[in-house]
């Protein structure tokens, strides 16, 4: 395929430094980005620098409890701001919708299948989520997956699970889970697609904002880097994900809320579906909006406002109030 990038002015002596988390999945993604750029720009040097983030270190606390903004990104961002690296490769869904001053989303890559999947314990090989025995334990630490699955499968119970993909797959066998829910995209990138037992339809589980796409973050206005990143940009994925991120930005008020989305782009029509759920899965507020892809962010913002009016505001208020409530006595 011919290179469509505009001529790059970067000195060929410069080495571009890419910063990444250390997990196997993060490195697979980062190495893919490096290899693509190296193929397009054979005269430049690319180097991968790895770092651990807070989210990699704190593994005994529920994601939703430590769910501070930038759990998996902050250390990488500091490194770019200090000039120790030039850009960071993230799973877009781990990248907060508001970035620190001085940084920007340089590009969004083509999305892998954004659906969620069930990985099942071998003893249940001929079951599905619908037919698992009453009380079966499903591992997830995503409030989004939890709320939607509680709604559709009230016969199941749910238990937190943390750690990287390999850790979770080991825990599935060793720690009494009957199944775990993971992103199809992560499993495919790790070449573990054969572990996907059931792909969850959008009617059951709307995926997370940005799921399946990579987001590359760089310094604001770093024109050399932005020019390079253009070769990785995927316009259709970008329109879809910008709509999803605008929806999330408008809904999240500094708290962890079960929010799911689904998008499609057909011709010049972008369709965005969004959902806000109560934690118990009793209430699902869901609606859709359509418009041209160049209005992606406006569509996301408008759908968020629609959802608020339809009952999402009450759910957001409840979750925020519960988070702010003082700890019960003795838990200090
Ligand atoms: C975020 C969530 C999870 C990750 C919450 C959510 C899943 C946590 C869990 C924001 N980040 O999805 O509602 O289920 O316990 C994460 C994964 C990937 C990126 C793993 C996964 C790979 C897929 C991708 C963790 N971040 O979701 O199974 O690149 O989109």
Coordinates of C-alpha atoms and ligand atoms in Angstrom, one line a residue:
X1 CA 0.0 0.0 0.0
X2 CA 1.4 3.4 -0.9
X3 CA 2.3 5.7 2.0
X4 CA -0.2 8.6 2.2
X5 CA 1.5 10.5 5.0
X6 CA 2.8 14.0 4.2
X7 CA 6.6 14.3 4.1
X8 CA 8.1 14.0 7.6
X9 CA 10.5 16.7 8.6
X10 CA 11.9 14.9 11.6
X11 CA 15.6 14.5 11.5
X12 CA 16.5 10.9 10.7
X13 CA 19.0 10.9 13.5
X14 CA 16.2 11.3 16.1
X15 CA 15.0 8.3 18.0
X16 CA 11.3 8.4 18.8
X17 CA 10.6 7.1 22.3
X18 CA 7.3 5.3 22.8
X19 CA 6.1 4.7 26.4
X20 CA 4.0 1.7 27.4
X21 CA 2.8 -0.3 30.3
X22 CA 4.6 -3.6 30.8
X23 CA 1.7 -6.0 30.6
X24 CA 1.8 -8.6 27.8
X25 CA -1.2 -7.0 26.1
X26 CA 0.1 -3.5 26.4
X27 CA 3.4 -4.6 24.9
X28 CA 1.7 -6.5 22.0
X29 CA -0.2 -3.3 21.2
X30 CA 2.8 -1.0 21.5
X31 CA 5.0 -3.3 19.4
X32 CA 2.3 -3.3 16.7
X33 CA 2.4 0.5 16.7
X34 CA 6.2 0.6 16.6
X35 CA 6.3 -1.9 13.8
X36 CA 3.7 -0.1 11.7
X37 CA 5.6 3.2 12.1
X38 CA 8.9 1.6 11.4
X39 CA 7.4 0.2 8.2
X40 CA 6.1 3.6 7.1
X41 CA 9.2 5.5 8.2
X42 CA 12.2 3.2 7.8
X43 CA 14.7 6.0 8.3
X44 CA 13.5 6.8 11.8
X45 CA 14.5 5.0 15.0
X46 CA 11.8 3.9 17.4
X47 CA 12.4 2.8 21.0
X48 CA 9.9 1.4 23.5
X49 CA 10.2 2.5 27.1
X50 CA 8.1 0.5 29.7
X51 CA 6.7 1.7 33.0
X52 CA 4.4 0.3 35.7
X53 CA 1.3 2.3 36.5
X54 CA -0.7 2.6 39.7
X55 CA -3.3 0.3 38.2
X56 CA -0.7 -2.4 37.6
X57 CA 0.6 -2.3 41.2
X58 CA -2.6 -2.1 43.3
X59 CA -4.2 -5.4 42.6
X60 CA -6.1 -6.2 45.8
X61 CA -8.6 -3.3 45.6
X62 CA -11.7 -3.3 43.3
X63 CA -11.2 -1.3 40.2
X64 CA -14.2 0.8 40.9
X65 CA -12.9 1.7 44.4
X66 CA -9.5 2.9 43.2
X67 CA -11.0 4.0 40.0
X68 CA -9.3 7.4 40.0
X69 CA -8.9 9.0 36.6
X70 CA -5.8 7.9 34.9
X71 CA -5.2 4.7 36.8
X72 CA -3.4 3.1 33.9
X73 CA -2.1 6.3 32.3
X74 CA -0.6 8.8 34.8
X75 CA 2.9 7.6 35.0
X76 CA 3.1 7.4 31.2
X77 CA 1.8 10.9 31.0
X78 CA 4.3 12.3 33.4
X79 CA 7.1 10.7 31.3
X80 CA 5.8 12.5 28.2
X81 CA 5.4 15.8 30.0
X82 CA 9.0 15.5 31.3
X83 CA 10.2 14.9 27.8
X84 CA 11.4 11.4 28.7
X85 CA 9.2 9.9 25.9
X86 CA 7.3 11.2 22.9
X87 CA 4.0 9.3 22.9
X88 CA 2.1 6.6 24.8
X89 CA 0.1 3.7 23.4
X90 CA -3.1 3.0 25.5
X91 CA -6.1 0.8 25.2
X92 CA -8.4 3.7 24.4
X93 CA -10.9 2.6 27.1
X94 CA -8.3 3.1 29.8
X95 CA -7.6 6.7 28.6
X96 CA -9.6 9.3 30.6
X97 CA -11.9 11.6 28.6
X98 CA -10.1 14.6 30.0
X99 CA -6.3 14.6 29.5
X100 CA -3.8 16.5 31.5
X101 CA -2.8 20.0 30.4
X102 CA -0.2 19.8 27.7
X103 CA -1.2 16.4 26.3
X104 CA -3.6 15.3 23.6
X105 CA -5.1 12.3 21.8
X106 CA -2.8 12.1 18.7
X107 CA -4.7 9.4 16.9
X108 CA -7.1 6.5 17.3
X109 CA -6.3 3.2 15.5
X110 CA -8.7 0.8 13.8
X111 CA -10.9 -0.9 16.2
X112 CA -10.8 -4.6 16.9
X113 CA -14.2 -6.3 17.7
X114 CA -15.4 -4.2 20.7
X115 CA -17.7 -6.8 22.2
X116 CA -17.4 -8.5 25.6
X117 CA -16.9 -12.3 25.8
X118 CA -17.5 -15.1 28.3
X119 CA -14.6 -17.3 29.1
X120 CA -16.1 -20.4 30.8
X121 CA -14.7 -22.9 33.2
X122 CA -14.1 -26.2 31.4
X123 CA -16.6 -28.0 33.6
X124 CA -19.4 -25.9 32.0
X125 CA -18.3 -26.3 28.4
X126 CA -21.8 -27.1 27.2
X127 CA -23.5 -24.2 29.0
X128 CA -24.0 -20.5 28.2
X129 CA -24.6 -17.5 30.5
X130 CA -28.3 -18.2 30.1
X131 CA -28.0 -21.9 31.0
X132 CA -25.4 -21.8 33.7
X133 CA -26.7 -23.2 37.0
X134 CA -28.3 -20.9 39.6
X135 CA -25.7 -19.1 41.7
X136 CA -22.8 -19.6 39.3
X137 CA -20.0 -17.2 40.0
X138 CA -18.9 -14.8 37.2
X139 CA -15.7 -12.8 37.6
X140 CA -15.6 -9.2 36.6
X141 CA -14.6 -5.9 38.2
X142 CA -16.4 -3.8 35.6
X143 CA -19.5 -2.1 37.0
X144 CA -20.8 -1.9 33.4
X145 CA -20.6 -5.6 32.8
X146 CA -21.9 -6.3 36.3
X147 CA -25.0 -4.1 36.0
X148 CA -26.0 -5.4 32.5
X149 CA -25.5 -9.0 33.3
X150 CA -27.3 -8.8 36.6
X151 CA -30.2 -7.3 34.6
X152 CA -30.3 -10.0 32.0
X153 CA -29.2 -13.0 34.1
X154 CA -30.5 -12.6 37.6
X155 CA -29.7 -16.3 38.4
X156 CA -25.9 -15.6 38.3
X157 CA -23.8 -14.1 41.0
X158 CA -20.7 -11.9 40.6
X159 CA -17.3 -11.6 42.1
X160 CA -14.6 -9.1 41.6
X161 CA -11.5 -10.2 39.7
X162 CA -8.4 -8.2 39.1
X163 CA -5.0 -8.6 37.4
X164 CA -3.9 -8.9 33.8
X165 CA -5.4 -11.3 31.3
X166 CA -3.1 -14.2 32.2
X167 CA -3.7 -13.8 35.9
X168 CA -7.5 -13.8 35.4
X169 CA -7.4 -16.9 33.2
X170 CA -5.4 -18.6 36.0
X171 CA -7.8 -17.4 38.6
X172 CA -10.7 -18.8 36.6
X173 CA -9.3 -22.3 37.1
X174 CA -8.0 -21.9 40.6
X175 CA -10.3 -19.5 42.5
X176 CA -13.8 -20.9 42.1
X177 CA -15.2 -18.8 39.3
X178 CA -17.5 -20.5 36.8
X179 CA -16.7 -18.0 34.1
X180 CA -15.1 -14.6 33.6
X181 CA -16.0 -11.7 31.3
X182 CA -13.3 -10.2 29.2
X183 CA -13.0 -8.1 26.1
X184 CA -12.9 -10.0 22.8
X185 CA -10.2 -7.5 21.6
X186 CA -7.7 -8.3 24.3
X187 CA -8.2 -12.1 23.9
X188 CA -7.7 -11.8 20.1
X189 CA -4.6 -9.7 20.4
X190 CA -3.1 -12.2 22.8
X191 CA -4.0 -15.0 20.4
X192 CA -6.4 -16.5 22.8
X193 CA -9.4 -16.2 20.6
X194 CA -10.0 -20.0 21.2
X195 CA -10.9 -19.2 24.8
X196 CA -14.0 -17.1 23.7
X197 CA -17.0 -19.3 24.6
X198 CA -19.7 -16.8 24.0
X199 CA -19.6 -13.3 22.5
X200 CA -22.1 -11.1 24.2
X201 CA -24.5 -9.4 21.8
X202 CA -25.1 -5.6 22.2
X203 CA -28.6 -6.4 23.5
X204 CA -27.0 -8.1 26.5
X205 CA -23.8 -6.1 27.1
X206 CA -23.0 -2.7 25.5
X207 CA -19.3 -2.3 25.5
X208 CA -17.1 0.3 27.2
X209 CA -16.3 3.6 25.6
X210 CA -13.4 3.1 23.3
X211 CA -13.2 -0.6 23.7
X212 CA -11.2 -2.4 21.1
X213 CA -9.3 0.7 19.8
X214 CA -5.9 2.0 20.7
X215 CA -5.5 5.7 21.7
X216 CA -2.1 7.3 21.2
X217 CA -1.4 10.2 23.4
X218 CA 1.3 12.8 22.8
X219 CA 2.3 16.3 23.7
X220 CA -0.1 19.0 22.7
X221 CA 1.0 20.5 19.3
X222 CA 4.0 18.2 18.8
X223 CA 3.7 18.5 15.1
X224 CA 6.4 16.0 14.2
X225 CA 4.8 13.3 16.2
X226 CA 1.3 14.2 15.1
X227 CA 2.4 13.9 11.5
X228 CA 3.8 10.4 12.1
X229 CA 0.7 9.3 13.9
X230 CA -1.5 10.1 11.0
X231 CA -0.6 6.9 9.2
X232 CA -2.2 4.9 12.1
X233 CA -5.3 7.0 12.3
X234 CA -8.6 5.2 11.3
X235 CA -11.2 7.8 10.5
X236 CA -14.3 5.6 11.0
X237 CA -13.1 4.3 14.3
X238 CA -12.1 7.9 15.3
X239 CA -15.6 9.2 14.6
X240 CA -17.2 6.4 16.5
X241 CA -14.9 6.7 19.5
X242 CA -15.1 10.5 19.6
X243 CA -18.9 10.2 19.9
X244 CA -18.5 7.6 22.6
X245 CA -16.0 9.7 24.6
X246 CA -18.1 12.8 24.3
X247 CA -21.0 10.9 25.8
X248 CA -18.9 9.6 28.7
X249 CA -17.3 13.0 29.3
X250 CA -20.7 14.5 29.6
X251 CA -22.0 11.8 32.0
X252 CA -19.2 11.0 34.4
X253 CA -19.0 13.5 37.2
X254 CA -15.9 12.1 38.8
X255 CA -17.5 8.9 39.9
X256 CA -17.6 5.3 38.5
X257 CA -20.9 4.7 36.7
X258 CA -22.0 1.7 34.6
X259 CA -22.0 3.2 31.2
X260 CA -22.1 1.1 27.9
X261 CA -22.2 2.1 24.3
X262 CA -22.5 0.8 20.8
X263 CA -21.7 2.7 17.6
X264 CA -21.9 2.0 13.8
X265 CA -21.0 4.1 10.8
X266 CA -22.9 3.3 7.7
X267 CA -22.4 5.7 4.8
X268 CA -22.7 9.1 6.2
X269 CA -24.7 8.1 9.2
X270 CA -23.1 7.6 12.6
X271 CA -25.4 5.8 15.1
X272 CA -24.5 5.9 18.8
X273 CA -26.4 3.9 21.4
X274 CA -25.7 4.7 25.1
X275 CA -26.8 3.1 28.3
X276 CA -26.6 4.1 32.0
X277 CA -27.4 1.4 34.5
X278 CA -28.1 1.3 38.2
X279 CA -25.5 -0.8 40.1
X280 CA -28.1 -3.4 41.0
X281 CA -29.1 -3.8 37.3
X282 CA -32.7 -2.9 38.0
X283 CA -32.8 0.1 35.8
X284 CA -31.2 0.4 32.4
X285 CA -31.6 3.8 30.7
X286 CA -30.9 3.3 27.0
X287 CA -31.3 5.5 23.9
X288 CA -29.8 6.1 20.5
X289 CA -28.9 9.1 18.3
X290 CA -27.9 9.4 14.6
X291 CA -26.1 12.1 12.6
X292 CA -23.2 12.8 10.4
X293 CA -19.7 11.6 11.6
X294 CA -18.3 15.1 11.5
X295 CA -20.7 15.9 14.3
X296 CA -19.5 12.9 16.4
X297 CA -18.8 14.8 19.6
X298 CA -22.0 16.9 19.4
X299 CA -24.0 13.6 19.0
X300 CA -22.3 12.1 22.1
X301 CA -23.0 15.2 24.2
X302 CA -26.6 15.4 23.1
X303 CA -27.3 11.7 23.7
X304 CA -25.8 12.1 27.2
X305 CA -28.3 15.0 27.9
X306 CA -31.2 12.9 26.6
X307 CA -30.2 10.0 28.9
X308 CA -30.0 12.3 31.9
X309 CA -33.5 13.5 31.2
X310 CA -34.8 9.9 30.8
X311 CA -33.5 8.8 34.3
X312 CA -29.8 8.6 34.1
X313 CA -29.5 11.8 36.2
X314 CA -31.2 10.0 39.1
X315 CA -28.8 7.1 38.8
X316 CA -25.8 9.4 38.7
X317 CA -27.0 11.3 41.8
X318 CA -27.5 8.0 43.7
X319 CA -24.0 6.7 42.9
X320 CA -22.4 10.0 43.7
X321 CA -24.2 10.2 47.0
X322 CA -23.2 6.6 48.0
X323 CA -19.6 7.3 47.1
X324 CA -19.6 10.5 49.2
X325 CA -21.3 8.9 52.2
X326 CA -19.0 8.7 55.2
X327 CA -17.6 5.2 56.0
X328 CA -19.6 3.2 58.5
X329 CA -18.1 3.4 62.1
X330 CA -15.1 1.2 62.6
X331 CA -14.0 1.3 59.0
X332 CA -12.3 4.6 59.5
Ligands
LIG1 C1 -11.7 -0.5 31.9 C2 -12.6 -1.5 32.3 C3 -11.9 -2.8 32.2 C4 -10.6 -2.4 31.8 C5 -14.0 -1.4 32.7 C6 -15.0 -1.8 31.6 C7 -12.4 -4.1 32.5 C8 -12.3 -4.5 34.0 C9 -12.9 -5.8 34.3 C10 -12.0 0.9 31.8 N1 -10.5 -1.1 31.6 O1 -14.7 -2.4 30.6 O2 -16.3 -1.6 31.9 O3 -13.7 -6.4 33.5 O4 -12.6 -6.3 35.4 C11 -9.0 -3.4 30.0 C12 -9.1 -4.5 29.2 C13 -8.6 -4.1 27.9 C14 -8.3 -2.7 28.1 C15 -9.4 -5.9 29.5 C16 -10.9 -6.3 29.4 C17 -8.5 -4.8 26.6 C18 -9.5 -4.5 25.6 C19 -9.4 -3.2 24.9 C20 -9.4 -3.3 31.5 N2 -8.5 -2.4 29.4 O5 -11.8 -5.4 29.3 O6 -11.2 -7.5 29.4 O7 -8.3 -2.8 24.5 O8 -10.4 -2.5 24.7

